[in-house]
Short mmCIF file of C-alpha atoms in Angstrom, two decimals:
data_model
loop_
_atom_site.label_atom_id
_atom_site.label_comp_id
_atom_site.label_asym_id
_atom_site.label_seq_id
_atom_site.Cartn_x
_atom_site.Cartn_y
_atom_site.Cartn_z
CA MET J 1 0.00 0.00 0.00
CA ASN J 2 1.34 3.40 -0.89
CA ASN J 3 1.47 5.99 1.87
CA CYS J 4 1.51 9.01 -0.35
CA LEU J 5 -0.38 12.23 0.04
CA VAL J 6 0.27 14.62 -2.77
CA GLN J 7 -1.22 17.93 -3.52
CA HIS J 8 -1.41 17.85 -7.28
CA HIS J 9 0.11 14.70 -8.70
CA SER J 10 -1.12 11.19 -8.22
CA PRO J 11 0.37 7.87 -9.25
CA LEU J 12 -0.53 6.28 -12.56
CA ALA J 13 -3.85 4.45 -12.37
CA SER J 14 -2.07 1.23 -13.30
CA SER J 15 0.75 1.55 -10.74
CA PHE J 16 -0.46 0.57 -7.31
CA ARG J 17 0.37 -3.05 -6.55
CA ASP J 18 4.05 -2.72 -5.73
CA PRO J 19 4.89 -1.67 -2.16
CA SER J 20 8.41 -0.76 -3.28
CA GLY J 21 7.37 2.22 -5.36
CA PHE J 22 5.13 3.56 -8.09
CA LEU J 23 5.05 5.49 -11.36
CA PHE J 24 3.74 9.00 -11.70
CA LYS J 25 3.65 11.78 -14.28
CA TYR J 26 4.89 15.30 -13.69
CA ASN J 27 5.21 17.97 -16.37
CA ALA J 28 4.48 15.37 -19.03
CA LYS J 29 7.43 13.25 -17.95
CA LEU J 30 7.28 9.80 -16.40
CA TYR J 31 8.96 9.21 -13.04
CA ARG J 32 9.25 6.33 -10.62
CA GLN J 33 9.40 6.85 -6.89
CA ILE J 34 11.48 4.39 -4.88
CA ASN J 35 10.03 4.01 -1.41
CA LEU J 36 12.17 3.89 1.71
CA ASN J 37 11.37 0.21 2.23
CA TYR J 38 13.14 -0.60 -1.04
CA GLN J 39 16.32 1.30 -0.19
CA ASP J 40 18.50 -1.75 0.61
CA ASN J 41 17.49 -3.66 -2.46
CA TYR J 42 17.94 -0.71 -4.78
CA ASP J 43 21.38 0.11 -3.38
CA PHE J 44 22.38 -3.52 -3.75
CA LEU J 45 21.10 -3.59 -7.32
CA ILE J 46 23.59 -0.86 -8.10
CA SER J 47 26.49 -1.88 -5.88
CA SER J 48 26.43 -5.56 -6.87
CA GLY J 49 27.00 -4.56 -10.47
CA LEU J 50 23.75 -6.18 -11.59
CA TYR J 51 22.30 -2.91 -12.86
CA GLN J 52 25.35 -2.21 -15.03
CA ASN J 53 25.39 -5.75 -16.35
CA LEU J 54 21.70 -5.63 -17.28
CA ILE J 55 22.08 -2.25 -18.96
CA GLY J 56 25.09 -3.51 -20.89
CA GLN J 57 23.09 -6.42 -22.23
CA ARG J 58 20.06 -4.21 -22.92
CA LEU J 59 17.84 -6.24 -20.64
CA LEU J 60 16.70 -3.41 -18.36
CA ILE J 61 15.67 0.15 -19.15
CA THR J 62 18.13 2.80 -18.06
CA HIS J 63 17.14 5.59 -15.73
CA ASP J 64 18.51 8.82 -14.31
CA GLU J 65 18.33 9.57 -10.64
CA VAL J 66 16.66 12.90 -10.14
CA ALA J 67 19.22 14.79 -8.08
CA ASN J 68 17.17 17.74 -6.95
CA PRO J 69 13.68 16.40 -7.25
CA GLU J 70 11.88 18.79 -9.58
CA PRO J 71 8.78 16.69 -9.24
CA PRO J 72 7.34 17.18 -5.79
CA SER J 73 8.44 14.66 -3.20
CA PHE J 74 5.89 12.30 -1.82
CA ILE J 75 6.05 10.91 1.69
CA ASN J 76 8.06 7.75 2.15
CA THR J 77 10.44 8.65 -0.67
CA TYR J 78 13.92 7.24 -0.91
CA LYS J 79 14.71 8.34 -4.43
CA ILE J 80 13.00 9.46 -7.60
CA ILE J 81 14.20 8.14 -10.92
CA ASN J 82 13.40 9.10 -14.47
CA PRO J 83 13.37 6.00 -16.71
CA ILE J 84 13.62 6.21 -20.50
CA LYS J 85 10.33 6.41 -22.35
CA ILE J 86 8.95 3.42 -24.19
CA PRO J 87 7.54 4.79 -27.50
CA PHE J 88 4.52 2.47 -27.57
CA ILE J 89 3.17 0.37 -24.72
CA SER J 90 1.97 -3.04 -25.87
CA TYR J 91 0.48 -6.00 -24.06
CA PRO J 92 1.08 -9.77 -24.27
CA TYR J 93 -2.31 -10.41 -25.88
CA GLU J 94 -1.11 -8.22 -28.73
CA TRP J 95 2.14 -10.10 -29.23
CA CYS J 96 2.75 -12.88 -31.70
CA PHE J 97 4.15 -16.22 -30.49
CA GLU J 98 7.80 -15.34 -31.09
CA GLN J 99 7.43 -12.05 -29.24
CA LEU J 100 5.93 -13.77 -26.20
CA LYS J 101 8.67 -16.39 -26.41
CA ASP J 102 11.39 -13.74 -26.54
CA ALA J 103 9.80 -11.92 -23.61
CA ALA J 104 9.86 -15.19 -21.61
CA LEU J 105 13.49 -15.90 -22.50
CA CYS J 106 14.38 -12.31 -21.58
CA THR J 107 12.80 -12.78 -18.14
CA LEU J 108 14.72 -16.02 -17.58
CA GLN J 109 17.98 -14.49 -18.75
CA ILE J 110 17.48 -11.61 -16.32
CA GLN J 111 16.73 -14.03 -13.47
CA LYS J 112 19.91 -15.99 -14.22
CA LEU J 113 22.01 -12.83 -14.25
CA ALA J 114 20.33 -11.70 -11.06
CA LEU J 115 21.31 -14.96 -9.36
CA ASP J 116 24.89 -14.47 -10.50
CA HIS J 117 24.80 -11.22 -8.51
CA SER J 118 22.94 -12.66 -5.53
CA MET J 119 19.63 -11.08 -6.43
CA SER J 120 16.34 -12.47 -7.66
CA LEU J 121 13.21 -11.26 -9.46
CA LYS J 122 10.23 -11.01 -7.16
CA ASP J 123 7.83 -11.05 -10.07
CA ALA J 124 7.78 -12.48 -13.58
CA SER J 125 4.77 -10.85 -15.15
CA CYS J 126 4.37 -10.28 -18.90
CA TYR J 127 3.54 -6.69 -18.11
CA ASN J 128 7.03 -6.05 -16.76
CA ILE J 129 8.36 -6.56 -20.28
CA GLN J 130 7.97 -4.08 -23.13
CA PHE J 131 9.49 -3.96 -26.59
CA TYR J 132 12.14 -1.29 -27.02
CA GLN J 133 14.23 -0.88 -30.16
CA GLY J 134 12.99 -4.20 -31.44
CA GLN J 135 13.85 -6.23 -28.34
CA PRO J 136 12.07 -7.23 -25.14
CA ILE J 137 13.25 -5.27 -22.10
CA LEU J 138 12.40 -5.17 -18.40
CA ILE J 139 10.74 -1.93 -17.37
CA ASP J 140 10.30 -2.61 -13.67
CA THR J 141 13.56 -1.58 -12.06
CA LEU J 142 12.14 -2.36 -8.62
CA SER J 143 11.50 -6.00 -9.38
CA PHE J 144 14.78 -7.15 -7.84
CA GLU J 145 15.41 -8.25 -4.29
CA LYS J 146 18.36 -9.76 -2.48
CA TYR J 147 18.59 -13.49 -2.93
CA ASN J 148 18.17 -15.68 0.15
CA GLU J 149 19.59 -19.12 -0.54
CA GLY J 150 17.18 -21.87 0.33
CA ILE J 151 14.03 -19.99 -0.57
CA PRO J 152 12.39 -21.05 -3.86
CA TRP J 153 11.59 -18.59 -6.63
CA GLU J 154 8.84 -16.24 -5.52
CA ALA J 155 7.93 -15.50 -9.13
CA TYR J 156 7.72 -19.13 -10.27
CA LYS J 157 3.94 -19.32 -10.23
CA GLN J 158 3.63 -16.04 -12.11
CA PHE J 159 6.16 -17.14 -14.70
CA CYS J 160 4.31 -20.40 -15.34
CA GLN J 161 0.92 -18.72 -15.63
CA HIS J 162 1.98 -15.70 -17.67
CA PHE J 163 4.58 -17.16 -19.96
CA LEU J 164 4.87 -20.93 -19.89
CA GLY J 165 1.16 -21.76 -19.90
CA SER J 166 0.31 -19.40 -22.74
CA LEU J 167 3.31 -20.43 -24.86
CA VAL J 168 2.54 -24.13 -24.47
CA LEU J 169 -1.11 -23.55 -25.36
CA MET J 170 -0.14 -21.56 -28.46
CA ALA J 171 2.32 -24.19 -29.63
CA CYS J 172 0.39 -27.34 -28.72
CA VAL J 173 -3.24 -26.32 -29.19
CA ASP J 174 -3.86 -23.07 -31.11
CA VAL J 175 -1.95 -19.83 -31.62
CA ARG J 176 -5.13 -17.85 -30.89
CA LEU J 177 -5.14 -18.96 -27.26
CA SER J 178 -2.88 -16.06 -26.31
CA GLN J 179 -6.16 -14.14 -26.18
CA LEU J 180 -6.87 -15.87 -22.88
CA LEU J 181 -4.37 -13.40 -21.42
CA LYS J 182 -7.02 -10.70 -21.96
CA ILE J 183 -9.35 -12.47 -19.56
CA TYR J 184 -6.77 -13.59 -17.03
CA LEU J 185 -4.62 -10.59 -16.27
CA ASP J 186 -2.45 -12.52 -13.86
CA GLY J 187 -1.75 -15.30 -16.30
CA ILE J 188 -3.79 -18.29 -17.37
CA PRO J 189 -4.70 -20.56 -14.43
CA LEU J 190 -2.68 -23.75 -14.73
CA ASP J 191 -5.67 -26.03 -14.20
CA LEU J 192 -7.28 -24.43 -17.25
CA VAL J 193 -4.08 -24.82 -19.29
CA LEU J 194 -4.04 -28.47 -18.29
CA LYS J 195 -7.63 -29.03 -19.38
CA LEU J 196 -6.94 -27.54 -22.79
CA LEU J 197 -3.71 -29.40 -23.47
CA PRO J 198 -3.76 -32.72 -25.30
CA LYS J 199 -2.55 -35.61 -23.13
CA THR J 200 0.46 -36.08 -25.42
CA ALA J 201 1.79 -32.71 -24.30
CA LEU J 202 2.44 -34.22 -20.86
CA LEU J 203 5.15 -36.40 -22.35
CA SER J 204 7.44 -33.41 -22.14
CA PRO J 205 9.15 -33.32 -18.71
CA THR J 206 8.87 -29.53 -18.57
CA VAL J 207 5.13 -29.59 -19.20
CA PHE J 208 4.76 -32.51 -16.79
CA PHE J 209 6.59 -30.76 -13.96
CA HIS J 210 5.68 -27.13 -14.42
CA ILE J 211 2.13 -27.40 -15.71
CA TYR J 212 0.72 -30.78 -14.61
CA LEU J 213 2.39 -31.24 -11.23
CA HIS J 214 2.24 -27.50 -10.63
CA ALA J 215 -1.52 -27.35 -11.24
CA LYS J 216 -2.11 -30.40 -9.08
CA SER J 217 0.11 -29.07 -6.33
CA GLN J 218 -1.70 -25.73 -6.37
CA SER J 219 -5.02 -27.47 -6.14
CA HIS J 220 -3.92 -29.82 -3.38
CA TYR J 221 -2.44 -27.11 -1.19
CA SER J 222 -5.03 -24.44 -1.99
CA ASP J 223 -6.47 -24.53 1.51
CA LYS J 224 -3.29 -25.22 3.40
CA PRO J 225 -1.15 -22.37 4.69
CA LEU J 226 2.60 -22.56 4.36
CA GLU J 227 4.58 -23.52 7.44
CA LEU J 228 7.79 -21.64 6.87
CA LYS J 229 9.19 -22.55 10.25
CA ASN J 230 10.05 -25.97 8.87
CA SER J 231 13.72 -25.42 8.14
CA LYS J 232 14.14 -28.81 6.49
CA HIS J 233 12.75 -27.20 3.35
CA SER J 234 15.48 -26.04 1.08
CA PHE J 235 15.89 -25.00 -2.50
CA SER J 236 19.59 -24.71 -3.29
CA LYS J 237 21.07 -22.15 -5.65
CA HIS J 238 22.09 -25.03 -7.86
CA ALA J 239 18.51 -26.22 -8.02
CA PHE J 240 17.47 -22.67 -8.91
CA TYR J 241 19.92 -22.57 -11.82
CA GLY J 242 18.65 -25.97 -12.87
CA LEU J 243 15.06 -24.75 -12.88
CA ILE J 244 15.90 -21.66 -14.94
CA ASP J 245 18.00 -23.76 -17.30
CA GLN J 246 15.25 -26.29 -17.90
CA LEU J 247 12.62 -23.60 -18.55
CA THR J 248 15.00 -21.72 -20.87
CA ASN J 249 15.85 -24.76 -22.98
CA TYR J 250 12.25 -25.84 -23.32
CA ILE J 251 10.96 -22.42 -24.31
CA HIS J 252 13.89 -21.84 -26.63
CA ASP J 253 12.99 -24.98 -28.60
CA LEU J 254 9.25 -24.30 -28.65
CA LYS J 255 7.87 -23.52 -32.11
CA LEU J 256 4.49 -23.07 -33.71
CA PRO J 257 3.44 -25.89 -36.06
CA LYS J 258 3.74 -24.94 -39.71
CA ILE J 259 0.32 -23.80 -40.88
CA LYS J 260 -0.44 -21.49 -43.71
CA THR J 261 -2.99 -18.81 -42.89
CA GLU J 262 -4.97 -16.88 -45.43
CA TRP J 263 -2.72 -13.84 -45.15
CA GLU J 264 0.78 -15.21 -45.04
CA GLY J 265 1.13 -15.66 -48.74
CA TYR J 266 -0.83 -12.54 -49.48
CA TYR J 267 1.81 -10.68 -51.38
CA ASP J 268 2.48 -13.66 -53.59
CA GLU J 269 -1.12 -14.14 -54.51
CA THR J 270 -2.63 -10.71 -55.03
CA ASN J 271 -3.49 -9.49 -58.44
CA TYR J 272 -0.96 -6.75 -58.20
CA SER J 273 1.28 -6.53 -61.12
CA ASN J 274 4.82 -6.06 -59.93
CA GLN J 275 4.75 -2.68 -61.57
CA ALA J 276 1.67 -1.57 -59.59
CA PHE J 277 3.18 -2.73 -56.33
CA GLU J 278 6.44 -0.91 -56.93
CA TYR J 279 4.55 2.19 -58.03
CA LYS J 280 2.51 2.14 -54.81
CA LYS J 281 5.73 1.88 -52.84
CA THR J 282 7.17 4.94 -54.61
CA LEU J 283 4.00 6.91 -53.91
CA VAL J 284 3.97 6.00 -50.22
CA HIS J 285 7.68 6.73 -49.93
CA GLU J 286 7.12 10.16 -51.50
CA PHE J 287 4.21 10.99 -49.20
CA LEU J 288 6.16 9.98 -46.12
CA SER J 289 9.19 12.04 -47.19
CA ASN J 290 6.95 15.09 -47.53
CA ILE J 291 5.15 14.69 -44.21
CA LYS J 292 8.21 13.47 -42.23
CA PRO J 293 6.14 11.84 -39.45
CA LYS J 294 7.65 10.92 -36.12
CA THR J 295 5.06 8.24 -35.40
CA VAL J 296 3.17 5.98 -37.78
CA TRP J 297 0.52 3.28 -37.39
CA ASP J 298 0.37 0.86 -40.29
CA LEU J 299 -3.09 -0.77 -40.16
CA GLY J 300 -3.43 -4.14 -41.83
CA ALA J 301 0.34 -4.14 -42.29
CA ASN J 302 0.63 -7.85 -43.15
CA THR J 303 4.36 -8.63 -43.21
CA GLY J 304 5.37 -4.98 -42.88
CA VAL J 305 6.58 -4.05 -46.37
CA PHE J 306 5.13 -0.54 -46.09
CA SER J 307 6.01 -0.21 -42.40
CA GLN J 308 9.60 -0.53 -43.56
CA LEU J 309 9.11 2.56 -45.74
CA ALA J 310 7.81 4.47 -42.73
CA SER J 311 10.78 3.38 -40.65
CA ASP J 312 13.16 4.37 -43.44
CA ALA J 313 11.53 7.80 -43.43
CA GLY J 314 12.52 8.13 -39.77
CA ALA J 315 9.24 7.27 -38.04
CA TYR J 316 8.63 4.95 -35.12
CA THR J 317 6.12 2.58 -36.70
CA VAL J 318 3.65 0.25 -35.06
CA SER J 319 2.74 -2.41 -37.57
CA PHE J 320 -0.71 -3.91 -36.86
CA ASP J 321 -2.30 -6.95 -38.46
CA ILE J 322 -5.08 -9.38 -37.53
CA ASP J 323 -3.09 -12.46 -38.55
CA PRO J 324 -0.66 -13.64 -35.86
CA LEU J 325 1.47 -15.50 -38.39
CA ALA J 326 1.88 -12.46 -40.64
CA VAL J 327 2.84 -10.43 -37.55
CA GLN J 328 5.31 -13.14 -36.63
CA LYS J 329 6.86 -13.09 -40.09
CA ASN J 330 7.18 -9.31 -39.77
CA TYR J 331 8.76 -9.61 -36.31
CA LEU J 332 11.27 -12.27 -37.35
CA ASN J 333 12.20 -10.19 -40.35
CA CYS J 334 12.78 -7.14 -38.14
CA LYS J 335 14.96 -9.21 -35.81
CA LEU J 336 17.07 -10.41 -38.73
CA LYS J 337 17.61 -6.89 -39.98
CA ASN J 338 18.12 -5.53 -36.46
CA GLU J 339 15.28 -3.10 -37.11
CA LYS J 340 14.79 -0.75 -34.15
CA ASN J 341 11.90 1.39 -35.31
CA ILE J 342 9.15 -1.11 -36.08
CA LEU J 343 6.90 -2.83 -33.54
CA PRO J 344 4.71 -5.53 -35.12
CA LEU J 345 1.53 -6.29 -33.17
CA VAL J 346 -1.58 -8.45 -33.52
CA LEU J 347 -4.77 -6.41 -33.66
CA ASP J 348 -8.34 -6.92 -34.86
CA LEU J 349 -9.32 -3.43 -35.94
CA THR J 350 -13.01 -4.27 -35.64
CA ASN J 351 -12.43 -5.22 -32.00
CA PRO J 352 -9.29 -3.46 -30.81
CA SER J 353 -7.78 -4.02 -27.35
CA SER J 354 -9.98 -2.52 -24.69
CA ALA J 355 -9.07 -1.01 -21.33
CA LEU J 356 -8.65 -3.75 -18.72
CA GLY J 357 -7.92 -4.33 -15.08
CA TRP J 358 -8.95 -2.56 -11.90
CA GLU J 359 -11.38 0.25 -12.73
CA ASN J 360 -10.55 -0.62 -16.33
CA LYS J 361 -7.44 1.50 -16.00
CA GLU J 362 -4.55 -0.92 -15.70
CA ARG J 363 -4.22 -1.64 -19.42
CA ASP J 364 -5.01 1.06 -21.96
CA ASN J 365 -7.30 0.65 -24.91
CA LEU J 366 -5.92 1.27 -28.39
CA LEU J 367 -7.22 4.82 -28.82
CA GLU J 368 -5.62 5.91 -25.55
CA ARG J 369 -2.22 4.99 -26.98
CA GLY J 370 -2.60 7.32 -29.95
CA PRO J 371 -3.01 9.53 -31.92
CA VAL J 372 -0.07 9.41 -34.32
CA ASP J 373 1.27 11.67 -37.06
CA VAL J 374 0.40 9.30 -39.91
CA ALA J 375 -1.92 6.31 -40.18
CA MET J 376 -1.61 4.06 -43.22
CA ALA J 377 -4.62 2.03 -44.34
CA LEU J 378 -3.38 0.28 -47.46
CA ALA J 379 -5.40 -2.55 -49.00
CA LEU J 380 -7.65 -2.39 -45.97
CA ILE J 381 -10.82 -0.44 -46.63
CA HIS J 382 -12.60 -3.21 -48.52
CA HIS J 383 -12.11 -5.58 -45.58
CA LEU J 384 -13.71 -3.12 -43.22
CA ALA J 385 -16.49 -1.90 -45.51
CA VAL J 386 -17.36 -5.12 -47.35
CA SER J 387 -16.27 -8.09 -45.17
CA ASN J 388 -17.25 -6.34 -41.96
CA ASN J 389 -20.10 -4.26 -43.23
CA LEU J 390 -18.83 -1.06 -41.67
CA PRO J 391 -20.24 2.16 -43.12
CA LEU J 392 -17.59 4.36 -44.72
CA GLU J 393 -18.57 7.28 -42.47
CA LYS J 394 -17.80 5.23 -39.37
CA ILE J 395 -14.44 4.16 -40.78
CA SER J 396 -13.64 7.78 -41.52
CA SER J 397 -14.56 9.06 -38.06
CA PHE J 398 -12.51 6.32 -36.39
CA LEU J 399 -9.47 7.08 -38.51
CA LYS J 400 -9.79 10.76 -37.69
CA LYS J 401 -9.36 9.94 -34.00
CA ILE J 402 -6.07 8.20 -34.48
CA CYS J 403 -4.04 10.40 -36.84
CA THR J 404 -3.17 13.82 -38.21
CA HIS J 405 -2.44 12.58 -41.73
CA LEU J 406 -3.93 9.56 -43.45
CA ILE J 407 -2.57 7.51 -46.34
CA ILE J 408 -5.44 5.33 -47.50
CA GLU J 409 -5.96 3.13 -50.54
CA PHE J 410 -9.39 2.94 -52.09
CA VAL J 411 -10.00 -0.53 -53.53
CA PRO J 412 -12.94 -0.44 -55.97
CA LYS J 413 -15.51 -3.18 -56.54
CA SER J 414 -13.90 -4.03 -59.88
CA ASP J 415 -10.71 -5.11 -58.10
CA SER J 416 -10.32 -8.89 -58.00
CA GLN J 417 -9.87 -8.90 -54.20
CA VAL J 418 -13.24 -7.22 -53.70
CA GLN J 419 -14.81 -9.51 -56.29
CA ARG J 420 -13.65 -12.41 -54.18
CA LEU J 421 -15.24 -10.90 -51.06
CA LEU J 422 -18.50 -10.23 -52.88
CA SER J 423 -18.70 -13.68 -54.44
CA SER J 424 -20.38 -15.15 -51.37
CA ARG J 425 -22.37 -12.11 -50.39
CA ASN J 426 -25.27 -10.11 -51.73
CA ASN J 427 -24.02 -6.86 -53.10
CA ILE J 428 -25.58 -4.63 -50.45
CA PHE J 429 -22.97 -1.94 -50.76
CA PRO J 430 -24.41 0.68 -53.10
CA ASN J 431 -22.34 3.46 -51.49
CA TYR J 432 -19.07 1.62 -51.84
CA THR J 433 -17.84 3.61 -54.81
CA GLN J 434 -15.05 6.12 -55.19
CA GLU J 435 -17.62 8.95 -54.98
CA GLY J 436 -19.20 7.41 -51.90
CA PHE J 437 -15.77 7.00 -50.34
CA GLU J 438 -14.82 10.63 -50.92
CA LYS J 439 -18.21 11.85 -49.71
CA ALA J 440 -17.79 9.95 -46.43
CA PHE J 441 -14.22 10.99 -45.77
CA ILE J 442 -14.62 14.66 -46.66
CA GLN J 443 -16.58 15.05 -43.41
CA ASP J 444 -13.45 14.38 -41.39
CA PHE J 445 -10.54 14.91 -43.75
CA GLN J 446 -9.20 17.26 -46.35
CA ILE J 447 -8.21 15.31 -49.46
CA GLN J 448 -4.80 16.53 -50.52
CA LYS J 449 -3.80 14.12 -53.29
CA LYS J 450 -5.38 11.12 -55.00
CA PRO J 451 -3.12 9.54 -57.58
CA GLN J 452 -4.17 6.34 -59.34
CA VAL J 453 -1.96 3.35 -58.62
CA VAL J 454 -0.78 2.75 -62.17
CA GLY J 455 -1.18 -0.88 -63.17
CA SER J 456 -4.25 -1.41 -60.96
CA GLU J 457 -7.74 0.00 -60.42
CA ARG J 458 -6.86 1.36 -56.98
CA VAL J 459 -6.44 4.97 -55.92
CA LEU J 460 -4.10 6.14 -53.18
CA TYR J 461 -5.37 9.05 -51.11
CA ILE J 462 -3.39 11.36 -48.91
CA MET J 463 -5.59 13.22 -46.43
CA LYS J 464 -5.25 15.59 -43.53
CA ALA J 465 -7.61 15.45 -40.55
CA LYS J 466 -9.90 18.43 -40.14
CA HIS J 467 -10.06 19.97 -36.70
CA MET Z 1 19.98 -41.02 0.40
CA ARG Z 2 18.25 -37.63 0.55
CA CYS Z 3 17.79 -37.87 -3.20
CA LEU Z 4 15.96 -41.16 -2.83
CA ASN Z 5 13.91 -39.73 -0.01
CA ASN Z 6 12.82 -36.81 -2.16
CA LEU Z 7 12.03 -39.11 -5.06
CA LEU Z 8 9.78 -41.23 -2.85
CA LYS Z 9 8.12 -38.05 -1.60
CA ALA Z 10 7.53 -36.98 -5.18
CA ILE Z 11 5.95 -40.31 -6.13
CA LEU Z 12 3.73 -40.23 -3.05
CA LEU Z 13 2.59 -36.71 -3.81
CA LEU Z 14 2.00 -37.64 -7.44
CA VAL Z 15 -0.34 -40.40 -6.31
CA MET Z 16 -2.08 -37.98 -3.92
CA PHE Z 17 -2.44 -35.39 -6.66
CA LEU Z 18 -4.16 -37.81 -8.99
CA TYR Z 19 -7.14 -37.75 -6.71
CA THR Z 20 -7.49 -33.99 -6.30
CA TYR Z 21 -10.72 -32.40 -7.42
CA ASP Z 22 -11.16 -29.18 -9.38
CA SER Z 23 -10.78 -26.09 -7.27
CA TYR Z 24 -10.70 -23.50 -10.04
CA ALA Z 25 -7.63 -22.05 -8.31
CA TYR Z 26 -9.29 -18.88 -7.00
CA LEU Z 27 -7.99 -19.27 -3.50
CA ASP Z 28 -4.44 -20.30 -4.24
CA PRO Z 29 -2.12 -18.82 -1.61
CA GLY Z 30 0.97 -19.90 -3.52
CA THR Z 31 1.80 -22.78 -1.18
CA GLY Z 32 1.58 -25.32 -4.00
CA SER Z 33 4.09 -23.44 -6.17
CA TYR Z 34 6.46 -23.03 -3.25
CA LEU Z 35 6.40 -26.67 -2.19
CA LEU Z 36 6.62 -28.06 -5.70
CA GLN Z 37 9.94 -26.31 -6.15
CA ILE Z 38 11.22 -27.79 -2.90
CA ILE Z 39 10.16 -31.28 -3.94
CA LEU Z 40 11.64 -31.05 -7.41
CA GLY Z 41 14.66 -29.04 -6.31
CA THR Z 42 17.00 -32.00 -6.00
CA LEU Z 43 15.98 -33.24 -9.42
CA PHE Z 44 16.76 -29.89 -11.02
CA ALA Z 45 20.07 -29.64 -9.20
CA THR Z 46 21.06 -33.15 -10.29
CA PHE Z 47 20.26 -32.61 -13.93
CA PHE Z 48 21.96 -29.24 -13.96
CA THR Z 49 25.12 -30.69 -12.45
CA LEU Z 50 25.05 -33.54 -14.94
CA LYS Z 51 24.70 -31.07 -17.76
CA LEU Z 52 27.57 -28.92 -16.52
CA TYR Z 53 29.88 -31.88 -16.24
CA TRP Z 54 28.50 -33.75 -19.26
CA ARG Z 55 31.45 -32.93 -21.43
CA LYS Z 56 33.88 -34.08 -18.76
CA ILE Z 57 31.89 -37.29 -18.20
CA LYS Z 58 31.66 -37.91 -21.94
CA ALA Z 59 35.37 -37.27 -22.44
CA TYR Z 60 36.18 -39.60 -19.53
CA PHE Z 61 34.18 -42.48 -20.97
CA GLN Z 62 35.38 -41.87 -24.51
CA GLU Z 63 38.96 -42.03 -23.28
CA LYS Z 64 38.26 -45.24 -21.43
CA PHE Z 65 36.65 -47.04 -24.36
CA ILE Z 66 38.63 -45.61 -27.23
CA LYS Z 67 41.89 -46.47 -25.56
CA LYS Z 68 40.94 -50.11 -25.95
#
């Protein structure tokens, strides 16, 4: 519980569970207060060399200690630190499999390093990890405590529920099961994971120990308090390393089964002539060079071809797509190229992430994390208007909320992609024409340019939001 | 000897666990997670040690048999 009484500045609505400190905003900057009760652990984090080691390996965000606290001091303050800003906060239910896997491996690597320096993580929650410059990184500097040999890992349960359970479900059952993390904010209950897993999954020792036995043990001891006085209980440091090692190896080798989704081969199968595709790229590149955005959202980004153009133009780009395998392809590609300015994420635009948690304020909804300088909606509008039956006016007013400039591609009914969508539907879209499109969008945007994509029937619009 | 003791404990608990009913884990105080680590601790330690010294063990046996 925080003992803070402040005149004008209160902690972030999502930062209240940790007795060691909390986050708050002051003059549009983010700060973290370290409470007095965390003094020893924080000092040891620095003096043991763990902090430097973690920073060197880019596993923990750096921070500055605020020497003369410009932000007002709260009661119970030991220190105030100013951590670096994460450009876009994302959540595990928005990550593809490989991102969740990398976040898990990052956590385990940090725990191993911590042990080397006689410290240990007191929590292992997905929400302590964010993606920064293309890599997972720990954002909770106060998660470390001095290691007491003999005591088991405090964060073991959380690690299994947040990371291990969801990864095993994605790999052994269905990749879409990561969405369970939206319902269970403290990780998927292990008894539920167990019920969903096929029996063959239990053949793996890791799954057998850390899911099956773990779930059964939880259930068996659920009404029995822990008798810590029994000093016969011991968990050696060696055993700890063994545990981390086993989890690391298992997760490292975990892969999704090879399945082709409808979007993965998209670029190979569209009716774009090569010429049209390249022409579209030149147009988008030109628009981005003129606008010079700092932040871009690429909606329906698929494998991120156009997100790359935004990144090349100097923008931090969040690359959204509904297909987790396309997002994964994008992410793996970014890793290969060491791309620091693109964050691929899974998102259903017709049902974007909503605000979750206590008072619905612990996790932000999508709109709260915007707006951005430029939103790109390429080869997207027909999916929203035709497949999802969304009126063009509603699409326009939504897009206005998220950006200052919009690059949007109008895909007419004559296009083969739309023909495919209409083949199993009645054509109930009389307003879905170029005139109808412009009429809807002119309410919210000023149309600046609308060149035809040569080699196709599509038109690329560049618009500016009206205010 | 302690290793064997722990193994027997593990088997006993495994048998006990087979007969647990659903509890939907709402009330879990974390005891189960804590104790599971204690029970399996020796196992993890053993395997980790084996892994660390695997190369040495392998080299030792290779030497022994190849010499012949």
